Steps between C-alpha positions, in 0.01 A plus 500: 500500500784753445582330174150565363521858620827562310350361181207737531734792555703407192179469303385842630833652395458347158150655477646840585783450249252396232289805577803730477608334179150537355495868595845550339379335184196724499726803544711393203190456288363834607840662423497348154151623442584844630221498757507798719544498873139570575387199296762287664375601842147404403610160373715434805205603719287244322766235562511597870121481531493155340775373722341649815158358410656159444682510832197640688276228359748229594550651847124509559460142386778381727356695793160346438662162493675571829174615656324183381776287641487678835122467510532133408747455784259663744210290372701178519619583850143569606375176342788303646427636843134404472578153362766437762246588768232278341744211459639555850850560361765749601498826307733499201801727536655672189871492438601863510808437287288423194397754237144612457450274201643199687289577805185526286577175325583324828177620658292392200654151509440473875144622457434237233638228731281606793196535275561146376536376861174673589314335213650161580415536869145609420458203266640264765267656756203450270580131450567440871185682608297295257635177651451636853144603422414155362647323804336737746166466322519120535602527865273798573780699660624858450760547225838657570445876508697734274352849445356534152691735267825456692806316385593217744846487646720196461418414865128515427546282192683240708237516774227456239683196358529354850132572563409318178723208599334472841150523353585242233622260769189568708281434198687174433444386858134598501451341161654179630272506804202576277588216261533257793172614655323488165620143438392390849161672467446338159595161643273547800206603281570212265515246782175631644345500152365855512533810282610850600202664670614862546722759337794428729497131415467584131793743518702244693474232233512726194768433239596866456744579778507868409127530577567437869649786703776364717423712806564371853126519562424285194770248595357487853150457357623205291669348806173530696307357203736203481460438875120522470497259206723257690261515797207432267696215344580357845133530596404326177756225563377467858143469376613244243683297767195515728277376218753226419507395864120479509502300176765259633302456820181431305685257274597302810153529650324395182771247409542643152696266272860586413425547130258785572748662737784487249277646227438804717859534621649508150468875451787690340557815296200685644474806720424485872151636438429235239641227722290629790191492279569135407552397863190690608301310237637176640414614854146584395466157339628330814269707722204379297630146521548544875140604544393184317719283726436674832508189716825364355662841529392548862621152592834575332532825693423314822788265428730798460357659815578183694857513372541862609335430837754225554786732399371769739443245783130584537306325771160341441335792678674746271390303196140486619495880508467479121143361506466501122742207488234274644217622277375270222292760315739566210408846383686792349498674838656192663770499232566869561544437873743218429696726263524769767611249763756359259642846431514571874687176573746558216575851625538374857735222391714731287526751786618230745662261252851500649373447855252231397766314305728511805213373721436218252869411521472494881189276476681255272806494725277459808318202347834331428622580850186348660547182297859472619389570857255209481775276372725613784227397749467151348642237747607279208722764334820356659455175314624677187853409404523675157593853617144631453474609863806726473369653178160564657658665806711729278199588285290569810766730645531677166123549476484628858766759420323596175169541683656736754656707222174517304307600811740788570489623141122475484460682829703795363314504169158474661578775753602729216191406297267562795664839561453601136145363466376591847330163555603152625630230266308176566588141417205267534326764708787560744812712521790311348709470817191387694434243230862379521482475877177303475660254259792443735259455790290249303814304414600498866155383611494232235838365613378495862188307402705250300735454794209444738339255256820300476542492879139392554526235232818364651342475847196321361700240301770422767380251777614544862794274600657430838850644503774238503859531598720588206811285457837653577722619217407646163151430385530296183123469473432872432313543185570774244141606522542606865801710407308652215212584728735662746681701232170587334360630822807711561499640148128574507530685826794700366318588173188584696697743716657652187163548326339642814784746532471601134123537529548720806740720305251534217222598741729762650571648153133512407 
């Protein structure tokens, strides 16, 4: 800086030297011309005026320039302060060691940089707000708030970006849920074979995803719509299955040939509604055919009723309660009564199926046990030498154990059933344990009668003989039959005591 100052001083000295030299030259010329002193003074005055005017003009121009620079500095500082505040930046500090020109230039450069940052930030804000507005419009939520006319800070810009990111992810999730619900609703409508009936259903299956506002309320409405459609579909399927069941039952009643059944069952690629319509047509046809063949249908239903009565262990008195069974006037009303009775028996059987199956198992086991008991009472059973007797005894013991187990299980099940239903569970008109006790008592009485019959028969067929003295020593004349009779009598008495004891236990339980 001092170097430039010295050059200017040298140049100023040269200006003064040139001026002095020019004045000396003028003096020489004026001397040669013989110009008087007064004229010289006038000319020199003119020179002084010109020089002063030149310097005054230059000084004024330089002062104006200095004033402009100082004003520019003030303006730039004011603008920088405002921009720094708007951009949430620290206020710019001037380096006091710089000259006025350097300060002005530095401020102008800084001002241009901040102005550029402001424009860039405003443009970024405009783009981000546009994206945010689109997302929030689709989701029907409030956009991120930035006061209009203000310049967002870097923190606000980042928060806005994060807000857009969150909303974009939320839109993606809702769009995925919407797409899934729309596909399921379309499938459900297609399976039921029906068109969209209201605006919500139409919006749900529309191709334009942007036309549907992805609000939580709309998503919830679609979820409810899907659930309602699934319930309607289930109801439709239930109706279809009920119609199918009626058709299958009528096929069996009317003994429809297999070819006709297969022709109706080969249904594919149609909606549930269409399939239901086809089965309903078949049901209507069968109903008409049933009315034509009332007698055969009623007789067929009676066969089924007999089967269910047997499964439910109905007594003859219970069966006679259904008087229509014994009517021979085959009318539509009689058929209706048989249908109602059939439905009632099916429902009753299904409600007690597990218990009835267990009772049937007990009945089967009891029948086998009674047969083995009769064989055990046969006096001729010891004549067997093939191992059959041992097998029968093992099987009889096994059945006796199984019967006890079944009776205990059935007692628990029936007690629970009676508690739930609030009414007694009857087998052949009696409580199950009473029925079991009666069966054991009948078996006991039957064995007593058989024993008495054998004793009476033996007394009638054996003549009276005078006792004779038996020879000493072992009796070589004893017959095997006498030993068998003795062993048979012992065994029968033992088995009788066992059965009586078991029957007593069963009566105690009941």
